[in-house]
mmCIF file of C-alpha atoms in Angstrom:
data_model
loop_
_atom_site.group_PDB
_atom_site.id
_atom_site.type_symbol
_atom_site.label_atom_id
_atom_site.label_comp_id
_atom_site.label_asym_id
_atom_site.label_seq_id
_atom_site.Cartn_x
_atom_site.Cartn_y
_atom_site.Cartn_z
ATOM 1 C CA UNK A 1 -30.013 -65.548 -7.435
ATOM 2 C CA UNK A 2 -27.142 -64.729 -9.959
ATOM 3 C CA UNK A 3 -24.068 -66.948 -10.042
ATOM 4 C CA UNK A 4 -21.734 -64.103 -8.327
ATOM 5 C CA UNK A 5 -23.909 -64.497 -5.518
ATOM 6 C CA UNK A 6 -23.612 -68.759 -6.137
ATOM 7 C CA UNK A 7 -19.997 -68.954 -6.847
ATOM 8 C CA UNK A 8 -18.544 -68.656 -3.260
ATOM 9 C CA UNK A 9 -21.031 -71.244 -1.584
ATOM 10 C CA UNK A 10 -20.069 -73.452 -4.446
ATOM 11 C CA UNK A 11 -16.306 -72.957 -4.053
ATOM 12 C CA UNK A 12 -16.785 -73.703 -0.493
ATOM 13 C CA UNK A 13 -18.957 -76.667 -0.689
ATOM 14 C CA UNK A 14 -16.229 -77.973 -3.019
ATOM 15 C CA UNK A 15 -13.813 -77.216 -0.746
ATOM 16 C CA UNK A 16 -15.472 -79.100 2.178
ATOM 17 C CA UNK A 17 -16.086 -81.799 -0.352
ATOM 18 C CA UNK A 18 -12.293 -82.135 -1.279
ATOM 19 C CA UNK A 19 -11.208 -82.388 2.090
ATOM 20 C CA UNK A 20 -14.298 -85.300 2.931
ATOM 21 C CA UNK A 21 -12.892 -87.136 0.052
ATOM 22 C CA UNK A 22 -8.972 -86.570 0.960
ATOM 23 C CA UNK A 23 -9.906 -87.908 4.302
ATOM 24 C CA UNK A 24 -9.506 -84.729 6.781
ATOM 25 C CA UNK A 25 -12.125 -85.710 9.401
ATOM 26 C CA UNK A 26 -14.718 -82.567 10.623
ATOM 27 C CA UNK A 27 -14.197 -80.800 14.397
ATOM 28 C CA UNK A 28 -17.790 -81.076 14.768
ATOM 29 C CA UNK A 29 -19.451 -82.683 17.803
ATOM 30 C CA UNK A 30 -20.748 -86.326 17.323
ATOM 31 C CA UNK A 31 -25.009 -86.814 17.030
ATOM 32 C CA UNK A 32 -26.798 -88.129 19.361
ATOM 33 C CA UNK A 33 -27.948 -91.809 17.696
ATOM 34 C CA UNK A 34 -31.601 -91.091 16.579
ATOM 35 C CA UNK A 35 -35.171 -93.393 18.163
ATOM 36 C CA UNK A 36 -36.038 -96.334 16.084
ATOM 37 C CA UNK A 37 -38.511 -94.345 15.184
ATOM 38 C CA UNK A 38 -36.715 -91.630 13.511
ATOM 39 C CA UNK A 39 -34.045 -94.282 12.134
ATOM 40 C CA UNK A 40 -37.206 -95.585 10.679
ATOM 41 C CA UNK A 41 -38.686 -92.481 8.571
ATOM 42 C CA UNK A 42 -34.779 -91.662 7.425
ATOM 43 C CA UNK A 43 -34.565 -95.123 5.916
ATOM 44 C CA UNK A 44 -37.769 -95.224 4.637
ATOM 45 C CA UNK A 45 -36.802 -91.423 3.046
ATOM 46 C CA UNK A 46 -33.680 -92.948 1.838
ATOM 47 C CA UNK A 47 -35.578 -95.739 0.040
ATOM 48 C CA UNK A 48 -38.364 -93.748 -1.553
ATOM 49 C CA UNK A 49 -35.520 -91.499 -3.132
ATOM 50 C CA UNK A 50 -33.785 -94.428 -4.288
ATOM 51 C CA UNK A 51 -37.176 -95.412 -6.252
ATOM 52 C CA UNK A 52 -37.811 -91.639 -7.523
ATOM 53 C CA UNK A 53 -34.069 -92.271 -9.302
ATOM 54 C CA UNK A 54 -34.575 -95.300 -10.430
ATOM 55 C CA UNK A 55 -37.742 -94.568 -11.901
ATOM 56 C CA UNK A 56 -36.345 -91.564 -13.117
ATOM 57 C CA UNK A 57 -34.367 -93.300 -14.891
ATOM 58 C CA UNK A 58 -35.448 -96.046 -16.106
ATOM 59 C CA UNK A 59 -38.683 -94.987 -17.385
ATOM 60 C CA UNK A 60 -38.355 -90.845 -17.093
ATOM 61 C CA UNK A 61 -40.728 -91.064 -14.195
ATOM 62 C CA UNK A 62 -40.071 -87.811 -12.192
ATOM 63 C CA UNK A 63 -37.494 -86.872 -14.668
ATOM 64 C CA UNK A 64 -36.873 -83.030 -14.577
ATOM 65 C CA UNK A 65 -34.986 -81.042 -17.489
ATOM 66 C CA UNK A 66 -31.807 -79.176 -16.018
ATOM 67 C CA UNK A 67 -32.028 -75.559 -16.488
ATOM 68 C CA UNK A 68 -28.706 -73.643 -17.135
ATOM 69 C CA UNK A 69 -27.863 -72.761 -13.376
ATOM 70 C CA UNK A 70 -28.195 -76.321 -12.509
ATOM 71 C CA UNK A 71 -26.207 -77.259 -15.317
ATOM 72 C CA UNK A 72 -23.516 -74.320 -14.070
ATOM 73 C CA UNK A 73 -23.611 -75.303 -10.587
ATOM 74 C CA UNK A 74 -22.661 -79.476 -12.042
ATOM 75 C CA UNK A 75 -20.145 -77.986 -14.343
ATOM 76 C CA UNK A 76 -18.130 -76.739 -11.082
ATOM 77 C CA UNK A 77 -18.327 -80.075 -9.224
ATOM 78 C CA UNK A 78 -17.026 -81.429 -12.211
ATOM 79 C CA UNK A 79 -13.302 -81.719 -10.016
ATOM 80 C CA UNK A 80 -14.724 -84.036 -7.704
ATOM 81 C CA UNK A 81 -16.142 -86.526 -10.561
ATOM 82 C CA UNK A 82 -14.424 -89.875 -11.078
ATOM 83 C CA UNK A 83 -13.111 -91.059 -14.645
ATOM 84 C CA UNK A 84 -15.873 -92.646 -16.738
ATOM 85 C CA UNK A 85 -19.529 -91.566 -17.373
ATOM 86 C CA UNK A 86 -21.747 -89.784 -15.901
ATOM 87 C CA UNK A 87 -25.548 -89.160 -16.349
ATOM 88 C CA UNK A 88 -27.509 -86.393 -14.686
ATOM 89 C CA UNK A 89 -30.992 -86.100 -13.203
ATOM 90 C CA UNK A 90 -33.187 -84.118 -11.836
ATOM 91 C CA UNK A 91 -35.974 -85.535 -9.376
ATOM 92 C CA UNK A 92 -38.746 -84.074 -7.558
ATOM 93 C CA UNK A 93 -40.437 -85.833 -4.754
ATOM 94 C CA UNK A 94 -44.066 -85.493 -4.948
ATOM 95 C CA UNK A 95 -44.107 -86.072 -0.843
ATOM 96 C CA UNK A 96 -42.204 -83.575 0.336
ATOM 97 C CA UNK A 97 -41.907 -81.075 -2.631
ATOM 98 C CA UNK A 98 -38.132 -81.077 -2.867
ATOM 99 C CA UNK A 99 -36.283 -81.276 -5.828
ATOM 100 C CA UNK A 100 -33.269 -83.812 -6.039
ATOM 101 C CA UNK A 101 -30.087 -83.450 -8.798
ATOM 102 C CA UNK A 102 -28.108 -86.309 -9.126
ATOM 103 C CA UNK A 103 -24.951 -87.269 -11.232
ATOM 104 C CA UNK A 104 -24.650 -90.720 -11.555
ATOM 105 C CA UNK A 105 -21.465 -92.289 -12.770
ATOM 106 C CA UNK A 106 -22.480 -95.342 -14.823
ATOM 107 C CA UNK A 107 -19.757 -98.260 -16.548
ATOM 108 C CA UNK A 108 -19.522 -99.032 -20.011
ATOM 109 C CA UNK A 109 -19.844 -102.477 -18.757
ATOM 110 C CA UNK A 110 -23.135 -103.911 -17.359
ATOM 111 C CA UNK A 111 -21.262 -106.697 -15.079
ATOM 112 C CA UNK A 112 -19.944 -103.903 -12.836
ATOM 113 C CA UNK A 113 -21.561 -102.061 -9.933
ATOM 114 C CA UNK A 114 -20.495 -98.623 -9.571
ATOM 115 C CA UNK A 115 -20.240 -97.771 -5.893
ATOM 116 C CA UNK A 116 -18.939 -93.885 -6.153
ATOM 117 C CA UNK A 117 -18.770 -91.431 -6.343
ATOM 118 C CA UNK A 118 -22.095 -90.236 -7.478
ATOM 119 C CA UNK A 119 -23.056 -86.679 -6.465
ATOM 120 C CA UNK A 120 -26.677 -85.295 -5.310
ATOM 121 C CA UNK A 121 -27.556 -81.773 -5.012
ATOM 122 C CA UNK A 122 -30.740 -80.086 -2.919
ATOM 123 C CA UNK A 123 -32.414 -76.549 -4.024
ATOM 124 C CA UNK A 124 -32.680 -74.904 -1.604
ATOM 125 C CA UNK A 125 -35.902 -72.682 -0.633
ATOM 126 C CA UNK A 126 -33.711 -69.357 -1.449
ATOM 127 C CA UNK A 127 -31.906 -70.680 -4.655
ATOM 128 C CA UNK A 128 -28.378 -71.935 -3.492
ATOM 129 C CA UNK A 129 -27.690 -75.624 -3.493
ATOM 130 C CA UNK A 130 -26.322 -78.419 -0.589
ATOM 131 C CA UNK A 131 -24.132 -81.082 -2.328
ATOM 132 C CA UNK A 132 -23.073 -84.154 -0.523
ATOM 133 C CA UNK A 133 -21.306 -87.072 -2.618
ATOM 134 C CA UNK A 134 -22.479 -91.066 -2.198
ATOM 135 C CA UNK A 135 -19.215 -91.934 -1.321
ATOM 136 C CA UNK A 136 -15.465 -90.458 -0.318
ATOM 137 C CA UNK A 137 -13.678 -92.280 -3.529
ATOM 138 C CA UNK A 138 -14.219 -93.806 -6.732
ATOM 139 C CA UNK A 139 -15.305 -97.600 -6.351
ATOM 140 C CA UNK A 140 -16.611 -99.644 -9.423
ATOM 141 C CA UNK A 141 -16.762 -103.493 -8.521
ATOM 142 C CA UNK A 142 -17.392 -106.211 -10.743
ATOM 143 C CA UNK A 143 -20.319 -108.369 -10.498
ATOM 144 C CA UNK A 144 -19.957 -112.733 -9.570
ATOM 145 C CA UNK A 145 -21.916 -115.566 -9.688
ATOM 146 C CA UNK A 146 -19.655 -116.181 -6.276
ATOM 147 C CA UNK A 147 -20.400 -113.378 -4.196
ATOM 148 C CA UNK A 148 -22.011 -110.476 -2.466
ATOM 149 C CA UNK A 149 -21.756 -107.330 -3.170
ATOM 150 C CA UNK A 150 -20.254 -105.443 0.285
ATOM 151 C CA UNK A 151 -19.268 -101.804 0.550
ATOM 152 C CA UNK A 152 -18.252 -99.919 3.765
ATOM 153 C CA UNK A 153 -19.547 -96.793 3.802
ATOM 154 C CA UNK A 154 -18.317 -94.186 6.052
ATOM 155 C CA UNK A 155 -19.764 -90.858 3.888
ATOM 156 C CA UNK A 156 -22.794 -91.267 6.494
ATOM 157 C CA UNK A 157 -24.235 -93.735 9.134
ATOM 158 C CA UNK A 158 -26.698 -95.297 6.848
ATOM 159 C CA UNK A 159 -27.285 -96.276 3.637
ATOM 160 C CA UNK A 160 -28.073 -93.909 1.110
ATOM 161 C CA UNK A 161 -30.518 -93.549 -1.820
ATOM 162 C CA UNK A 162 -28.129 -94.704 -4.606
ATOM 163 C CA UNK A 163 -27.339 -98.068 -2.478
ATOM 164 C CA UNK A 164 -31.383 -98.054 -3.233
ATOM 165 C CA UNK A 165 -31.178 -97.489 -6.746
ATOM 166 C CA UNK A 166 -28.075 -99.581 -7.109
ATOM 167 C CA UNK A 167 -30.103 -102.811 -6.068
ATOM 168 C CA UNK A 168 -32.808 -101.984 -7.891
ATOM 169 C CA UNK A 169 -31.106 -100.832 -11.322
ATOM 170 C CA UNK A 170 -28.106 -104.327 -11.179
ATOM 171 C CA UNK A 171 -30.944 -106.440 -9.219
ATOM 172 C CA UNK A 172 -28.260 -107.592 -6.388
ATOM 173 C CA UNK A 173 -28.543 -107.370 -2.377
ATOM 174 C CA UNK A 174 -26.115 -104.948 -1.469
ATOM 175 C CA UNK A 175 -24.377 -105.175 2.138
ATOM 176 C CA UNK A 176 -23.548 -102.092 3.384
ATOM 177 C CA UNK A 177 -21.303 -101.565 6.587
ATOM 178 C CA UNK A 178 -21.614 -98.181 8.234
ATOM 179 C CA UNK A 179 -21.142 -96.652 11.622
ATOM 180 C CA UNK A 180 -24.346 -97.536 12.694
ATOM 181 C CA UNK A 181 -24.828 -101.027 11.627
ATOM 182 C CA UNK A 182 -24.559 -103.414 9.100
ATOM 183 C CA UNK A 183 -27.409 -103.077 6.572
ATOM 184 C CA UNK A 184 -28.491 -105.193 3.634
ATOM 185 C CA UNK A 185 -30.133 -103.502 0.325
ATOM 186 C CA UNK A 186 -32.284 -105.768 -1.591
ATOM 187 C CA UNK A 187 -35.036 -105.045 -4.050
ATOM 188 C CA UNK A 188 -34.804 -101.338 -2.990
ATOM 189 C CA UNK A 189 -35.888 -101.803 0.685
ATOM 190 C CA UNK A 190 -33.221 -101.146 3.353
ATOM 191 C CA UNK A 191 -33.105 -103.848 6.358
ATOM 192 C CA UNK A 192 -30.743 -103.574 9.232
ATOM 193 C CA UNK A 193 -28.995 -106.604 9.697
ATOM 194 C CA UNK A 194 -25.578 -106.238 12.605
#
Protein backbone atom coordinates (compact mmCIF):
# COMPACT_ATOMS: atom_id res chain seq x y z
CA UNK A 1 0.00 0.00 0.00
CA UNK A 2 1.63 3.46 -0.80
CA UNK A 3 1.27 6.29 1.70
CA UNK A 4 -1.32 8.32 -0.67
CA UNK A 5 -3.45 5.49 -0.19
CA UNK A 6 -2.35 5.62 3.98
CA UNK A 7 -2.51 9.28 4.47
CA UNK A 8 -6.34 9.80 4.72
CA UNK A 9 -7.01 6.79 7.21
CA UNK A 10 -4.19 8.28 9.17
CA UNK A 11 -5.54 11.85 9.12
CA UNK A 12 -8.75 10.44 10.20
CA UNK A 13 -7.64 8.18 12.89
CA UNK A 14 -5.88 11.30 14.20
CA UNK A 15 -8.74 13.12 13.95
CA UNK A 16 -10.91 10.65 15.97
CA UNK A 17 -7.96 10.49 18.29
CA UNK A 18 -7.93 14.36 18.91
CA UNK A 19 -11.40 14.55 19.65
CA UNK A 20 -11.08 11.14 22.31
CA UNK A 21 -8.40 13.09 23.94
CA UNK A 22 -10.29 16.69 23.89
CA UNK A 23 -13.10 14.85 25.49
CA UNK A 24 -16.00 14.85 22.67
CA UNK A 25 -17.77 11.59 23.66
CA UNK A 26 -18.74 9.01 20.43
CA UNK A 27 -22.73 8.70 19.16
CA UNK A 28 -22.19 5.11 19.10
CA UNK A 29 -24.50 2.63 20.86
CA UNK A 30 -23.24 1.24 24.27
CA UNK A 31 -21.87 -2.84 24.28
CA UNK A 32 -23.51 -5.24 25.65
CA UNK A 33 -21.14 -6.20 28.99
CA UNK A 34 -19.28 -9.40 27.77
CA UNK A 35 -19.64 -13.41 29.86
CA UNK A 36 -17.04 -13.94 32.44
CA UNK A 37 -15.85 -15.96 30.12
CA UNK A 38 -15.04 -13.61 27.43
CA UNK A 39 -14.00 -10.88 30.18
CA UNK A 40 -11.67 -13.66 30.97
CA UNK A 41 -9.70 -14.33 27.52
CA UNK A 42 -9.65 -10.22 26.98
CA UNK A 43 -7.78 -9.88 30.26
CA UNK A 44 -5.77 -12.66 29.88
CA UNK A 45 -4.98 -11.06 26.05
CA UNK A 46 -4.36 -7.85 27.74
CA UNK A 47 -1.81 -9.43 30.10
CA UNK A 48 0.13 -11.58 27.67
CA UNK A 49 0.66 -8.28 25.56
CA UNK A 50 1.75 -6.52 28.50
CA UNK A 51 4.58 -9.38 28.91
CA UNK A 52 5.45 -9.40 24.97
CA UNK A 53 6.35 -5.39 25.78
CA UNK A 54 7.96 -5.81 28.60
CA UNK A 55 10.04 -8.45 27.38
CA UNK A 56 10.47 -6.58 24.42
CA UNK A 57 11.94 -4.35 26.14
CA UNK A 58 13.73 -5.29 28.61
CA UNK A 59 15.59 -8.01 27.08
CA UNK A 60 14.68 -7.47 23.06
CA UNK A 61 12.49 -10.50 23.35
CA UNK A 62 9.97 -10.13 20.43
CA UNK A 63 11.61 -6.96 19.49
CA UNK A 64 10.86 -6.10 15.77
CA UNK A 65 12.94 -3.41 13.67
CA UNK A 66 10.51 -0.57 12.32
CA UNK A 67 10.53 -0.40 8.67
CA UNK A 68 10.10 3.10 7.05
CA UNK A 69 6.17 3.04 6.68
CA UNK A 70 5.89 2.24 10.26
CA UNK A 71 8.24 4.80 11.08
CA UNK A 72 6.00 7.30 8.60
CA UNK A 73 2.81 6.26 9.95
CA UNK A 74 4.54 7.24 14.01
CA UNK A 75 5.95 10.35 12.54
CA UNK A 76 2.16 11.57 11.88
CA UNK A 77 0.87 10.68 15.36
CA UNK A 78 3.62 12.58 16.50
CA UNK A 79 0.65 15.61 17.42
CA UNK A 80 -0.92 13.49 19.82
CA UNK A 81 2.50 12.65 21.81
CA UNK A 82 3.04 14.20 25.24
CA UNK A 83 6.31 16.27 26.15
CA UNK A 84 9.20 14.02 27.20
CA UNK A 85 10.54 10.72 25.68
CA UNK A 86 9.41 8.34 23.86
CA UNK A 87 10.67 4.83 22.80
CA UNK A 88 9.17 2.72 20.05
CA UNK A 89 8.54 -0.99 19.56
CA UNK A 90 7.48 -3.31 17.53
CA UNK A 91 5.98 -6.72 18.92
CA UNK A 92 4.69 -9.74 17.39
CA UNK A 93 2.64 -12.21 19.27
CA UNK A 94 3.65 -15.64 18.54
CA UNK A 95 -0.21 -16.75 19.57
CA UNK A 96 -2.14 -15.02 17.43
CA UNK A 97 0.31 -13.81 14.66
CA UNK A 98 -0.37 -10.11 15.02
CA UNK A 99 2.07 -7.60 15.08
CA UNK A 100 1.89 -4.82 17.87
CA UNK A 101 3.73 -1.03 17.53
CA UNK A 102 3.96 0.76 20.52
CA UNK A 103 5.35 4.26 21.56
CA UNK A 104 6.06 4.38 24.97
CA UNK A 105 6.67 7.65 26.71
CA UNK A 106 9.30 6.96 29.39
CA UNK A 107 10.70 9.81 32.37
CA UNK A 108 14.08 10.85 32.76
CA UNK A 109 13.41 9.97 36.28
CA UNK A 110 13.04 6.34 37.51
CA UNK A 111 10.78 7.38 40.71
CA UNK A 112 7.93 8.29 38.34
CA UNK A 113 5.28 6.14 36.68
CA UNK A 114 4.21 7.33 33.43
CA UNK A 115 0.50 6.71 33.03
CA UNK A 116 -0.08 8.32 29.29
CA UNK A 117 -0.27 8.70 26.86
CA UNK A 118 1.46 5.86 25.21
CA UNK A 119 0.24 4.94 21.71
CA UNK A 120 -0.19 1.26 20.10
CA UNK A 121 -0.74 0.59 16.56
CA UNK A 122 -2.22 -2.89 14.80
CA UNK A 123 -1.23 -3.97 11.01
CA UNK A 124 -3.71 -4.71 9.62
CA UNK A 125 -4.17 -7.91 7.21
CA UNK A 126 -4.36 -5.35 4.05
CA UNK A 127 -1.53 -2.90 5.19
CA UNK A 128 -3.33 0.13 6.92
CA UNK A 129 -2.99 0.52 10.64
CA UNK A 130 -5.74 0.92 13.87
CA UNK A 131 -4.23 3.27 16.53
CA UNK A 132 -5.81 3.62 19.88
CA UNK A 133 -3.83 5.64 22.71
CA UNK A 134 -3.42 4.11 26.58
CA UNK A 135 -4.92 6.98 27.88
CA UNK A 136 -6.98 10.46 26.92
CA UNK A 137 -4.08 12.85 28.55
CA UNK A 138 -0.66 13.02 29.64
CA UNK A 139 -0.26 11.60 33.32
CA UNK A 140 3.28 10.96 34.86
CA UNK A 141 2.96 10.31 38.75
CA UNK A 142 5.62 10.06 41.12
CA UNK A 143 6.37 7.02 42.98
CA UNK A 144 5.98 6.82 47.43
CA UNK A 145 6.94 4.75 50.02
CA UNK A 146 3.20 6.04 51.24
CA UNK A 147 1.00 5.00 48.63
CA UNK A 148 -0.67 3.22 45.79
CA UNK A 149 -0.47 3.87 42.62
CA UNK A 150 -4.41 4.60 41.30
CA UNK A 151 -5.39 5.75 37.84
CA UNK A 152 -8.97 6.06 36.44
CA UNK A 153 -9.12 5.02 33.22
CA UNK A 154 -11.93 5.84 31.02
CA UNK A 155 -9.95 5.22 27.34
CA UNK A 156 -11.67 1.62 27.73
CA UNK A 157 -13.53 -0.61 30.31
CA UNK A 158 -10.54 -2.53 31.35
CA UNK A 159 -7.18 -2.37 31.89
CA UNK A 160 -4.88 -2.32 29.19
CA UNK A 161 -1.52 -3.92 28.25
CA UNK A 162 0.74 -1.00 29.33
CA UNK A 163 -1.04 -1.02 32.97
CA UNK A 164 0.65 -4.73 32.45
CA UNK A 165 3.90 -3.61 31.52
CA UNK A 166 3.79 -0.68 33.87
CA UNK A 167 3.71 -3.13 36.97
CA UNK A 168 6.00 -5.23 35.67
CA UNK A 169 8.73 -2.64 34.32
CA UNK A 170 8.35 -0.03 38.10
CA UNK A 171 7.42 -3.42 40.12
CA UNK A 172 4.21 -1.62 41.85
CA UNK A 173 0.40 -2.88 42.05
CA UNK A 174 -1.38 -0.59 40.01
CA UNK A 175 -5.24 0.17 40.82
CA UNK A 176 -7.05 0.88 38.00
CA UNK A 177 -10.74 2.29 38.07
CA UNK A 178 -12.70 1.82 34.88
CA UNK A 179 -16.28 1.54 33.79
CA UNK A 180 -16.42 -1.89 34.46
CA UNK A 181 -14.81 -2.34 37.74
CA UNK A 182 -12.12 -1.62 39.84
CA UNK A 183 -9.06 -3.71 38.93
CA UNK A 184 -5.69 -4.18 40.58
CA UNK A 185 -2.34 -4.81 38.37
CA UNK A 186 0.32 -6.57 40.17
CA UNK A 187 3.25 -8.56 38.90
CA UNK A 188 1.67 -8.33 35.37
CA UNK A 189 -1.54 -10.33 36.13
CA UNK A 190 -4.83 -8.38 36.06
CA UNK A 191 -7.38 -9.22 39.08
CA UNK A 192 -10.75 -7.64 39.38
CA UNK A 193 -11.21 -6.28 42.60
CA UNK A 194 -14.87 -3.69 42.92
Amino acid sequence: MTLALRKPLLLSLCLVSWLMVTGCQSTHQAEVAPSADTKRELLREVERLGHLLYQAHTSGAHKLEFSDQQREVFAELRPLYCAGNYTELGVTDDTNGSTYWYAIKFSDDADTVVFGRHLKLIQKANGEYDSSLSSRGCLDVPLTQTGSLFASHSASDYPNEFHVFLSLFHQQKIYVDTSSGLYRVEAGTIQQIG
